[in-house]
Tab-separated table of C-alpha atoms in Angstrom:
chain	number	residue	atom	x	y	z
A	1	MET	CA	150.743	58.376	78.182
A	2	PRO	CA	150.155	61.855	77.077
A	3	LEU	CA	152.187	63.359	74.460
A	4	ALA	CA	153.397	65.983	77.209
A	5	LYS	CA	154.487	63.684	79.512
A	6	SER	CA	156.677	61.594	77.220
A	7	SER	CA	158.252	64.430	75.629
A	8	MET	CA	159.486	65.828	78.964
A	9	LYS	CA	161.046	62.463	79.562
A	10	TYR	CA	163.025	62.230	76.400
A	11	ILE	CA	164.037	66.064	76.602
A	12	LYS	CA	165.095	64.997	80.067
A	13	LEU	CA	167.346	61.951	78.732
A	14	PHE	CA	168.743	64.212	75.709
A	15	LEU	CA	170.041	66.944	78.355
A	16	PHE	CA	171.629	63.751	80.503
A	17	LEU	CA	173.360	62.447	77.509
A	18	CYS	CA	174.640	65.991	76.373
A	19	ILE	CA	176.210	66.602	79.724
A	20	GLN	CA	177.745	63.124	79.617
A	21	SER	CA	179.281	63.265	76.394
A	22	GLN	CA	180.990	66.925	77.512
A	23	ALA	CA	181.949	65.103	80.665
A	24	LEU	CA	183.826	62.188	78.427
A	25	THR	CA	185.199	64.918	76.111
A	26	SER	CA	186.830	66.867	78.855
A	27	LYS	CA	188.743	63.960	80.186
A	28	SER	CA	189.917	62.394	76.961
A	29	GLN	CA	190.494	65.529	74.973
A	30	ILE	CA	191.896	69.043	75.533
A	31	PRO	CA	189.597	71.782	74.487
A	32	ASP	CA	190.828	74.111	71.448
A	33	LYS	CA	192.190	77.168	72.618
A	34	LYS	CA	189.567	79.059	70.519
A	35	LEU	CA	186.071	78.081	69.586
A	36	THR	CA	185.473	77.495	65.562
A	37	PHE	CA	181.948	77.512	63.742
A	38	VAL	CA	180.772	74.431	62.155
A	39	ASN	CA	178.032	73.368	59.788
A	40	TYR	CA	176.546	70.351	58.924
A	41	THR	CA	173.845	70.404	56.050
A	42	GLU	CA	172.176	67.307	54.958
A	43	VAL	CA	169.154	66.178	52.497
A	44	GLY	CA	167.858	62.539	52.274
A	45	GLY	CA	164.691	60.601	52.643
A	46	LEU	CA	162.236	59.427	55.626
A	47	PHE	CA	161.314	55.567	55.263
A	48	GLY	CA	158.255	54.004	57.204
A	49	ARG	CA	155.523	51.820	57.170
A	50	VAL	CA	152.043	53.159	58.349
A	51	VAL	CA	149.138	51.372	59.284
A	52	SER	CA	145.779	53.347	58.606
A	53	GLY	CA	142.248	52.137	58.784
A	54	THR	CA	140.130	50.271	61.448
A	55	GLN	CA	141.026	47.564	63.271
A	56	SER	CA	139.201	45.221	61.237
A	57	ASN	CA	140.010	46.799	58.015
A	58	GLU	CA	143.773	47.758	58.000
A	59	LEU	CA	146.061	49.194	55.607
A	60	VAL	CA	149.730	48.838	55.755
A	61	GLU	CA	151.667	51.233	53.291
A	62	ASN	CA	155.315	52.064	52.822
A	63	LYS	CA	155.754	55.773	53.056
A	64	THR	CA	159.034	57.779	51.753
A	65	SER	CA	159.268	61.583	52.679
A	66	LEU	CA	161.903	64.278	51.586
A	67	THR	CA	163.868	65.951	54.456
A	68	PHE	CA	166.524	68.325	54.529
A	69	GLN	CA	168.119	70.153	57.694
A	70	THR	CA	171.063	72.221	58.693
A	71	LEU	CA	173.291	72.693	62.011
A	72	ASN	CA	175.166	75.575	62.934
A	73	GLY	CA	177.042	75.631	65.802
A	74	VAL	CA	180.752	75.718	67.612
A	75	GLN	CA	183.123	72.895	67.676
A	76	PHE	CA	183.955	72.690	71.587
A	77	THR	CA	186.797	70.050	70.994
A	78	LYS	CA	188.071	67.949	68.342
A	79	ARG	CA	185.499	65.465	68.888
A	80	LEU	CA	182.642	67.720	70.065
A	81	ALA	CA	180.339	69.795	68.276
A	82	VAL	CA	176.940	71.240	69.504
A	83	GLY	CA	174.559	73.905	67.391
A	84	ALA	CA	171.496	74.781	66.653
A	85	LEU	CA	169.390	73.094	63.848
A	86	VAL	CA	166.434	74.123	61.671
A	87	GLY	CA	164.882	71.617	58.907
A	88	VAL	CA	162.086	70.951	56.788
A	89	ASP	CA	160.023	67.844	56.572
A	90	TRP	CA	157.767	66.618	53.729
A	91	TYR	CA	155.313	64.238	55.180
A	92	LYS	CA	152.336	63.279	53.069
A	93	SER	CA	149.651	65.119	55.387
A	94	ALA	CA	151.882	67.731	56.827
A	95	LEU	CA	154.851	70.046	56.141
A	96	LEU	CA	156.742	70.604	59.353
A	97	MET	CA	159.628	72.746	60.088
A	98	PRO	CA	161.427	71.065	62.968
A	99	VAL	CA	164.031	73.766	64.944
A	100	GLY	CA	165.918	72.587	68.289
A	101	ALA	CA	169.475	71.904	69.315
A	102	GLY	CA	171.715	69.245	68.248
A	103	VAL	CA	175.116	67.344	69.075
A	104	ARG	CA	177.655	65.601	66.857
A	105	PHE	CA	180.107	63.606	68.759
A	106	GLN	CA	183.244	61.639	66.758
A	107	LEU	CA	183.527	58.151	68.126
A	108	THR	CA	186.865	57.523	66.535
A	109	LYS	CA	189.974	59.097	67.624
A	110	PRO	CA	190.552	62.316	65.711
A	111	SER	CA	193.502	61.382	63.119
A	112	ASP	CA	194.513	62.251	59.462
A	113	ARG	CA	192.590	59.461	58.288
A	114	ASN	CA	189.849	60.465	55.537
A	115	VAL	CA	187.333	58.377	57.354
A	116	SER	CA	185.852	58.782	60.812
A	117	VAL	CA	182.603	57.951	62.272
A	118	PHE	CA	180.196	59.997	64.591
A	119	ALA	CA	177.268	60.081	66.918
A	120	SER	CA	174.333	62.499	66.605
A	121	ALA	CA	171.606	63.498	68.679
A	122	ASP	CA	169.210	66.282	67.888
A	123	VAL	CA	166.030	67.203	70.078
A	124	GLY	CA	163.468	70.000	69.058
A	125	TYR	CA	159.968	71.383	67.897
A	126	ALA	CA	158.404	71.190	64.719
A	127	LEU	CA	156.653	74.399	63.424
A	128	THR	CA	153.993	74.439	60.847
A	129	TRP	CA	154.534	77.950	59.332
A	130	LEU	CA	155.113	76.317	55.954
A	131	HIS	CA	151.925	74.111	56.387
A	132	LYS	CA	148.751	75.006	54.491
A	133	SER	CA	145.505	72.883	55.914
A	134	SER	CA	142.493	71.915	54.303
A	135	THR	CA	139.322	73.608	55.322
A	136	GLY	CA	138.475	72.717	59.074
A	137	TYR	CA	141.441	71.164	59.605
A	138	THR	CA	144.519	72.747	61.898
A	139	VAL	CA	147.908	71.000	62.026
A	140	LYS	CA	150.026	71.490	65.322
A	141	GLY	CA	153.742	70.485	65.572
A	142	GLY	CA	155.292	68.773	68.575
A	143	LEU	CA	158.450	67.063	70.065
A	144	MET	CA	160.899	65.871	67.718
A	145	LEU	CA	163.847	63.351	68.466
A	146	ASN	CA	166.456	62.163	66.089
A	147	PRO	CA	169.514	60.083	67.469
A	148	GLY	CA	171.683	58.557	64.698
A	149	ILE	CA	175.092	57.575	63.645
A	150	GLY	CA	177.058	58.170	60.632
A	151	LEU	CA	180.415	58.275	58.507
A	152	ARG	CA	182.598	61.482	57.654
A	153	PHE	CA	184.864	61.489	54.410
A	154	GLY	CA	187.424	63.794	54.632
A	155	LYS	CA	190.392	64.707	56.756
A	156	PRO	CA	189.398	66.904	60.055
A	157	ALA	CA	191.034	70.130	59.368
A	158	ASN	CA	188.665	70.434	56.233
A	159	GLY	CA	185.506	70.190	54.996
A	160	GLY	CA	183.733	66.697	54.149
A	161	ILE	CA	181.256	64.613	53.179
A	162	LEU	CA	178.578	62.990	55.759
A	163	LEU	CA	176.424	59.690	55.273
A	164	SER	CA	174.322	59.541	58.043
A	165	LEU	CA	171.508	56.736	59.361
A	166	SER	CA	169.177	57.769	62.108
A	167	TYR	CA	165.968	57.267	63.875
A	168	LYS	CA	163.403	59.921	63.683
A	169	ARG	CA	160.440	60.413	66.119
A	170	GLN	CA	158.263	63.370	65.128
A	171	GLU	CA	154.781	64.188	67.206
A	172	VAL	CA	151.920	66.208	65.660
A	173	GLN	CA	148.313	66.860	66.685
A	174	VAL	CA	145.736	67.598	64.051
A	175	GLU	CA	142.311	69.047	64.827
A	176	LYS	CA	139.435	67.756	62.723
A	177	PRO	CA	136.065	69.179	61.760
A	178	LEU	CA	133.552	68.438	64.088
A	179	ARG	CA	131.018	66.157	63.374
A	180	TRP	CA	127.217	65.745	64.454
A	181	GLY	CA	127.328	65.704	68.749
A	182	GLU	CA	131.142	65.989	68.939
A	183	VAL	CA	132.699	68.911	71.119
A	184	VAL	CA	136.246	67.671	70.299
A	185	ARG	CA	138.002	65.876	67.389
A	186	GLU	CA	141.378	65.627	67.656
A	187	GLU	CA	144.111	62.812	66.327
A	188	ASN	CA	147.612	62.517	67.727
A	189	ARG	CA	150.057	61.267	65.166
A	190	VAL	CA	153.417	59.950	65.645
A	191	TYR	CA	155.655	59.649	62.917
A	192	ASN	CA	158.723	57.121	63.395
A	193	ARG	CA	160.766	57.032	60.259
A	194	LEU	CA	164.375	55.840	59.333
A	195	ALA	CA	166.337	58.701	57.864
A	196	ILE	CA	169.003	58.278	55.658
A	197	ARG	CA	171.013	61.469	54.778
A	198	LEU	CA	173.940	62.579	52.602
A	199	GLY	CA	175.534	66.144	53.320
A	200	ILE	CA	178.361	68.314	53.867
A	201	ILE	CA	180.295	69.828	56.773
A	202	LEU	CA	182.128	73.114	56.625
């Protein structure tokens, strides 16, 4: 399936989940009288196994990359926060800057407990402004999806510490130098990674 068609499918699914989460929240939670600013800033690692080489001579390697992101938005209710995000992902052959939108929804009932569980869902597009390609190569970003779950340590009224686990999918297109007789030489990459992050909420 072409990357463009698969991207639209994921975006539609993300929007549907956002609408459903807002509907569930409005039924179970009375919105705050005044919207408040919220910030989630996290840093961590992206972990995965990558297959390269030819079909007859495949090489499987473990890959670890550094990831950073910050989400700034508004706290609509005690459970639901929505905002815009920007980050940086250092893959071995690509330095990407994903930008997009994110949702944070508290799964456990708001209380004075010091530990709570939340779900997260991010969608966006990776920019390559920070990337420097080798001669003859061009790297173009693509769709980014990042659903996950996490723990928040700290009372709801104050800032807290975050520990999250998520699945990150990032699409990338690479144009390579043409060889003899070639008109187009492109490679569509899909980075599938397990993301483990530690951060703060303000």
